[in-house]
CSV table of C-alpha atoms in Angstrom, one decimal:
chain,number,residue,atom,x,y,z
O,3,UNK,CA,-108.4,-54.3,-262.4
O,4,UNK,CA,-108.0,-50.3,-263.2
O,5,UNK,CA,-106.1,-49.8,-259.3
O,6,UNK,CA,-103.5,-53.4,-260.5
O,7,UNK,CA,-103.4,-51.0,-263.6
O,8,UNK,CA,-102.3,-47.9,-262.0
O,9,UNK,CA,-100.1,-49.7,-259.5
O,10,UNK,CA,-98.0,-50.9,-262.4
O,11,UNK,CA,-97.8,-47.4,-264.1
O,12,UNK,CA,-96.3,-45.8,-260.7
O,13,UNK,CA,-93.9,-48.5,-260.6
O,14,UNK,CA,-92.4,-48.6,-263.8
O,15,UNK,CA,-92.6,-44.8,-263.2
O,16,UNK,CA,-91.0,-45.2,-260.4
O,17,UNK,CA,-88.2,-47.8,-262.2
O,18,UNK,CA,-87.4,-45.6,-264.7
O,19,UNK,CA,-86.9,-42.7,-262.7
O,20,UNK,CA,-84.1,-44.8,-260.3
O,21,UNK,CA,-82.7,-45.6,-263.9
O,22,UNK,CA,-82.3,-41.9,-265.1
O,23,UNK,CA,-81.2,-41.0,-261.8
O,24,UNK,CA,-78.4,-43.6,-261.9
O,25,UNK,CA,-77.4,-42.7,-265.6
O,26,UNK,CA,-77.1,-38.9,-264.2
O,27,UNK,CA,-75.4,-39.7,-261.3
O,28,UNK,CA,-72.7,-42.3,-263.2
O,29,UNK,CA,-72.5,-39.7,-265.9
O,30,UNK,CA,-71.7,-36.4,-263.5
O,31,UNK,CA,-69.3,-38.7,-262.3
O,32,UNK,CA,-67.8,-39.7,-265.3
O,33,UNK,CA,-67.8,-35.7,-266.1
O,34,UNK,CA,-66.2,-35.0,-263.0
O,35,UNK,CA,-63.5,-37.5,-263.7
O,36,UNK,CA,-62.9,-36.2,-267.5
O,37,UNK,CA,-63.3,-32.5,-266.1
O,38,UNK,CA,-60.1,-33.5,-263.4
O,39,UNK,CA,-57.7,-34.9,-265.8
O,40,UNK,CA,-58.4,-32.1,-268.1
O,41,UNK,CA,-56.9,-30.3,-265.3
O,42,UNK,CA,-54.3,-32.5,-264.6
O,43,UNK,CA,-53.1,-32.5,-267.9
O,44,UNK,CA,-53.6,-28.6,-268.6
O,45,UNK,CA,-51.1,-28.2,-265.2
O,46,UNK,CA,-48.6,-30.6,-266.5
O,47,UNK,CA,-48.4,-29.0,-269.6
O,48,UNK,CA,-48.1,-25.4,-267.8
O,49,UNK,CA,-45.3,-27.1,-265.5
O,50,UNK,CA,-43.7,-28.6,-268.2
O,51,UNK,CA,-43.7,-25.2,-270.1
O,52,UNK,CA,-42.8,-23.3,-267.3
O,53,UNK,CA,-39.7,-25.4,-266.5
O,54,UNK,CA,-38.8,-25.5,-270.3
O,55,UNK,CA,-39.2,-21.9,-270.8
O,56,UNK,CA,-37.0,-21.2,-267.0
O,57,UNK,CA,-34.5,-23.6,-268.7
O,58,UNK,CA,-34.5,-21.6,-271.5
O,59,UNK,CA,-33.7,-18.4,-270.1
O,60,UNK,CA,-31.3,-19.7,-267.8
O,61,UNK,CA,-29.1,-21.0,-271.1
O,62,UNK,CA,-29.7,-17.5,-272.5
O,63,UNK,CA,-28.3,-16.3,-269.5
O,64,UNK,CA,-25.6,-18.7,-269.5
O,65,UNK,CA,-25.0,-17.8,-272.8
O,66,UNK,CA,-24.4,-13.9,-272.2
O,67,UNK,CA,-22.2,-14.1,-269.1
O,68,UNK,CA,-19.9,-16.2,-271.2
O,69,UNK,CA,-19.8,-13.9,-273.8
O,70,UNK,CA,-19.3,-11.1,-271.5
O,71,UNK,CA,-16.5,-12.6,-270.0
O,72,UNK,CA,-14.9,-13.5,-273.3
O,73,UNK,CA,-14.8,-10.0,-274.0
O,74,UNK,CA,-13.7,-8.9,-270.7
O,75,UNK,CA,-10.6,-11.6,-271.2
O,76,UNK,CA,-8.4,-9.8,-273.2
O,77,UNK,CA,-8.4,-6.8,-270.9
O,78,UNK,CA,-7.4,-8.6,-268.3
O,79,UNK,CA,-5.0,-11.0,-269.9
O,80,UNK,CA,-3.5,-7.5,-271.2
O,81,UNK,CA,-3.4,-6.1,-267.7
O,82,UNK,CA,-2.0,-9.3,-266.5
O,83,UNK,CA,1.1,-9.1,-269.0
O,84,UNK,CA,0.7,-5.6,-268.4
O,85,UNK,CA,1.8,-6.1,-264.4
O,86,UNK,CA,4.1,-8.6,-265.2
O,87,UNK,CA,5.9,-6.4,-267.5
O,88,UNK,CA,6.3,-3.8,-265.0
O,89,UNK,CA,9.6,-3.2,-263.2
O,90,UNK,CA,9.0,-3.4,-259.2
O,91,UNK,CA,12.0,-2.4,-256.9
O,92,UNK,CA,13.0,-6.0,-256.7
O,93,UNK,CA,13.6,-6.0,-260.5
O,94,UNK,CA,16.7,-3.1,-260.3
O,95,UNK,CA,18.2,-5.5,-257.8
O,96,UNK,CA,19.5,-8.8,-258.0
O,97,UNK,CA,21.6,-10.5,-255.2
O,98,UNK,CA,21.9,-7.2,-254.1
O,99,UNK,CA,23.5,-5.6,-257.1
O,100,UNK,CA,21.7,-2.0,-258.3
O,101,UNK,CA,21.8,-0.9,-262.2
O,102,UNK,CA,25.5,0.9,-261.2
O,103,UNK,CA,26.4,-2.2,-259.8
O,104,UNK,CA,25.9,-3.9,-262.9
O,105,UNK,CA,27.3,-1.0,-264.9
O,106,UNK,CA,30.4,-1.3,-263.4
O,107,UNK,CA,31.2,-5.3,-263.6
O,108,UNK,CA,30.3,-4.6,-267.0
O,109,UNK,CA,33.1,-2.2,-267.6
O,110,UNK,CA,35.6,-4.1,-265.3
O,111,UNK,CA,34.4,-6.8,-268.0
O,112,UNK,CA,36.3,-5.4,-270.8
O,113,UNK,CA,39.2,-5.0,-268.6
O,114,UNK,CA,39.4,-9.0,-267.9
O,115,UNK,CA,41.8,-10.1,-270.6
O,116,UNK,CA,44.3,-7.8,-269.3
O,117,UNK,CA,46.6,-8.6,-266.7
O,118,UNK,CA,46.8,-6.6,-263.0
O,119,UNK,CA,49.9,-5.4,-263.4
O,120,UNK,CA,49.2,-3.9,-266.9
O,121,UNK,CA,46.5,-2.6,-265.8
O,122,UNK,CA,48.1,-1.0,-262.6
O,123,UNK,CA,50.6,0.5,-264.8
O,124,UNK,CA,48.3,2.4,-267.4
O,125,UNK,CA,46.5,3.7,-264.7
O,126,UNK,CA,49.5,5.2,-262.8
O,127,UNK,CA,50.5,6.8,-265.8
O,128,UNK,CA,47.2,8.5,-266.9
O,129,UNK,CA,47.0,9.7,-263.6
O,130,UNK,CA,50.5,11.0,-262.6
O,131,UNK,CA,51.9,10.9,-266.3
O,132,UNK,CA,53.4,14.3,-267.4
O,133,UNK,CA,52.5,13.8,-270.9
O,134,UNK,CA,49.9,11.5,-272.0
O,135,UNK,CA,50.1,11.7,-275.5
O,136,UNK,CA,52.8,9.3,-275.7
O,137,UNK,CA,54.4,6.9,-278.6
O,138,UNK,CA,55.1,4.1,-275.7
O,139,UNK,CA,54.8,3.4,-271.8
O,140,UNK,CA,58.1,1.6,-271.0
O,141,UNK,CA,57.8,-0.2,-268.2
O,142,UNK,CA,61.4,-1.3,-265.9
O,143,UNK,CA,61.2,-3.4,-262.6
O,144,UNK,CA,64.0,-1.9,-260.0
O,145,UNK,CA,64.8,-4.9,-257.5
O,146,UNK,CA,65.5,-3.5,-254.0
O,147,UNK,CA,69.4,-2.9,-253.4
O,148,UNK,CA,69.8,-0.9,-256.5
O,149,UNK,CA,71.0,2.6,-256.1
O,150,UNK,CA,69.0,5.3,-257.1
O,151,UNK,CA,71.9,6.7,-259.2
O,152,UNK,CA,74.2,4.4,-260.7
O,153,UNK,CA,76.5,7.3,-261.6
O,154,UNK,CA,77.2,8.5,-258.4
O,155,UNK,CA,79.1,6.6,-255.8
O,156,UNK,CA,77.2,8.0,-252.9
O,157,UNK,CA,73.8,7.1,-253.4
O,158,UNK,CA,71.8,4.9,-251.2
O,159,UNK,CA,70.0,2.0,-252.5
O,160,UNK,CA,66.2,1.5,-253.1
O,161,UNK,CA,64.5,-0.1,-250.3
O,162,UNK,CA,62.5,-2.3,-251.6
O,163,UNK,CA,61.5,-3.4,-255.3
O,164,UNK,CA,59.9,-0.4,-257.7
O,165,UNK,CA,58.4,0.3,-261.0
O,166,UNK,CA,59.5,2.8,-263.2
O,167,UNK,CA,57.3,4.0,-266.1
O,168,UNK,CA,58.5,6.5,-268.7
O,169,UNK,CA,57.8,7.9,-272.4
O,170,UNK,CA,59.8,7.0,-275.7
O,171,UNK,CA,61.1,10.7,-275.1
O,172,UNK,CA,62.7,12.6,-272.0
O,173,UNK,CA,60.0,15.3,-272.0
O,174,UNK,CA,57.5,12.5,-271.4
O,175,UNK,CA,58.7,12.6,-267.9
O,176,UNK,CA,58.4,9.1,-265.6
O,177,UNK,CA,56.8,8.0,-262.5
O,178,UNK,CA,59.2,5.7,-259.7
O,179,UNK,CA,56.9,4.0,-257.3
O,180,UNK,CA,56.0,0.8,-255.2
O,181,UNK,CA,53.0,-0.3,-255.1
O,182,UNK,CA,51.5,-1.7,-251.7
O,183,UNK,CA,48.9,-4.1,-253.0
O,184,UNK,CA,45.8,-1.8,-251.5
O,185,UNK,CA,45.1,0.7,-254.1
O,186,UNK,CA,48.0,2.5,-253.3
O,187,UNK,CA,51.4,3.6,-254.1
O,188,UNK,CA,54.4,5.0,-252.7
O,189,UNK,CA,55.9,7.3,-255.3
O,190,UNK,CA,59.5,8.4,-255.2
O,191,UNK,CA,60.4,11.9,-256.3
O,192,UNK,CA,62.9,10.4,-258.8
O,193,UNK,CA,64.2,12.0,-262.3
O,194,UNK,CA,64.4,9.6,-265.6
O,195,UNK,CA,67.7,11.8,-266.2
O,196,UNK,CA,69.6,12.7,-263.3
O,197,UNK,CA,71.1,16.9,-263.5
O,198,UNK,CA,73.0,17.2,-260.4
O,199,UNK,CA,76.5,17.9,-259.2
O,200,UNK,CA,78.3,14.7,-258.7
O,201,UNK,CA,78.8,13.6,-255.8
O,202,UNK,CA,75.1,14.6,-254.1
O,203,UNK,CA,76.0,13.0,-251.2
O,204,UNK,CA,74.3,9.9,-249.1
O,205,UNK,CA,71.9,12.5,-248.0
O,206,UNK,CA,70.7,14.5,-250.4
O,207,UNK,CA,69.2,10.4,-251.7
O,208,UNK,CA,68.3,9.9,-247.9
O,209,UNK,CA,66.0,12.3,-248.0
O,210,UNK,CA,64.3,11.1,-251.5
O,211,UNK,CA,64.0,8.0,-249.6
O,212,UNK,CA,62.3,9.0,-246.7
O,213,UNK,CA,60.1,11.4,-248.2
O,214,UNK,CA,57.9,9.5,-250.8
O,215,UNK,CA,54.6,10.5,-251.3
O,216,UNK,CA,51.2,8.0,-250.9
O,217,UNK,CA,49.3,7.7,-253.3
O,218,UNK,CA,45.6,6.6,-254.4
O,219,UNK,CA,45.5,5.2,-257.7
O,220,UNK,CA,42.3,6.4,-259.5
O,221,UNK,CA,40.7,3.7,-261.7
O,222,UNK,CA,40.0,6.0,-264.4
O,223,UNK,CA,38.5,5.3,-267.9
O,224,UNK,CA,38.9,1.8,-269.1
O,225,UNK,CA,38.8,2.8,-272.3
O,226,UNK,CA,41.5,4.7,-272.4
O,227,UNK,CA,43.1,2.3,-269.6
O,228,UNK,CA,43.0,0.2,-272.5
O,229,UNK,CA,44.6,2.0,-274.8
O,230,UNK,CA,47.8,2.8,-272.9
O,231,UNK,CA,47.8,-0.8,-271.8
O,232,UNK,CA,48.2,-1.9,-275.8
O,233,UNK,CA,51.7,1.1,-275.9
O,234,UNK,CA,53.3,-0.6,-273.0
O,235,UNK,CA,56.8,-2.2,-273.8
O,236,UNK,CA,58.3,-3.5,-271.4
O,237,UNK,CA,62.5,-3.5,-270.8
């Protein structure tokens, strides 16, 4: 009876011992468990602060190199407009024509409403003229066959066609020419008066014929090319 009773003892002993060492065990692992997703959560939260905090600073970032740049765009836009503004060598040439070029079409410009002839004549006269303040620039067209003095039986007869330009008065002198369409003239060494002893004789006009002088006609001012242009009268 006492040994049954003692058996019985050591094996509920025994029973509950198995029980609290299951309970341990089930709780440790339960523990264990808990303990891992603690983890698991406290990384996921440090991740996901991490990556919001890296986003953060990367907007910040973001945020300063536009600004900087938004600054640093009116410089350039100013050194942009800047270049563009400056002359390069192309720039004082177009089509080939410099600053003088373009000067002088400018002044050949005001001479445009005037015609080539009147225009041929002024110049002639401010350049061989002997007095340039004149009153008037008469202008008379001599058509070849003419004689070079209608008062003297003897003379010889112009060549070919000429201009001659004179003053309102005899001291204004006057220039006898033909022109030859190149920038040039032949003048003949002819008076607006003729003072000689009548007859001269066929040679004495010979030799004005075949003695006149070239000449290049200078363009001169157009301003005052102008002005004589608006005194000639023509006969």
């Amino acid at each position: 009876m006492k040994k049954r009773t003692t058996k019985f003892y050591c094996t509920l002993t025994l029973l509950i011992f198995g029980l609290l060492l299951v309970g341990c065990s089930s709780n440790t692992s339960n523990v264990e468990d808990n303990a891992s997703d603690v983890e698991e959560d406290l990384s996921s939260e440090n991740t996901s602060d991490d990556q919001a905090e890296k986003e953060e600073n990367n907007i910040e970032k973001e945020d300063s190199e536009n600004e900087a740049e938004d600054e640093s765009s009116p410089i350039d836009d100013t050194d942009n407009n800047a270049e563009n503004n400056l002359p390069d060598k192309e720039s004082t040439a177009v089509d080939g024509k410099t600053n003088e070029n373009f000067k002088e079409e400018e002044n050949n410009n005001k001479l445009d409403q005037y015609s080539s002839k009147d225009i041929e004549y002024a110049r002639i006269w401010l350049q061989l003229g002997a007095n340039q303040d004149i009153d008037a620039l008469y202008v008379t067209h001599i058509s070849a066959g003419t004689l070079l003095n209608l008062d003297d039986e003897t003379s010889v007869s112009y060549p070919e066609d000429v201009i001659q330009l004179a003053g309102s008065r005899l001291v204004d002198g006057s220039v006898t020419y033909s022109s030859n369409g190149d920038g040039t003239i032949n003048v003949y060494k002819v008076p607006l008066r003729w003072d000689v002893k009548i007859p001269a004789g066929e040679q004495f006009y010979k030799d004005i014929i075949e003695n006149t002088k070239l000449v290049y006609v200078d363009p001169g001012e157009d301003d005052k090319v102008i002005q004589l242009i608006k005194k000639i009268k023509k006969q």
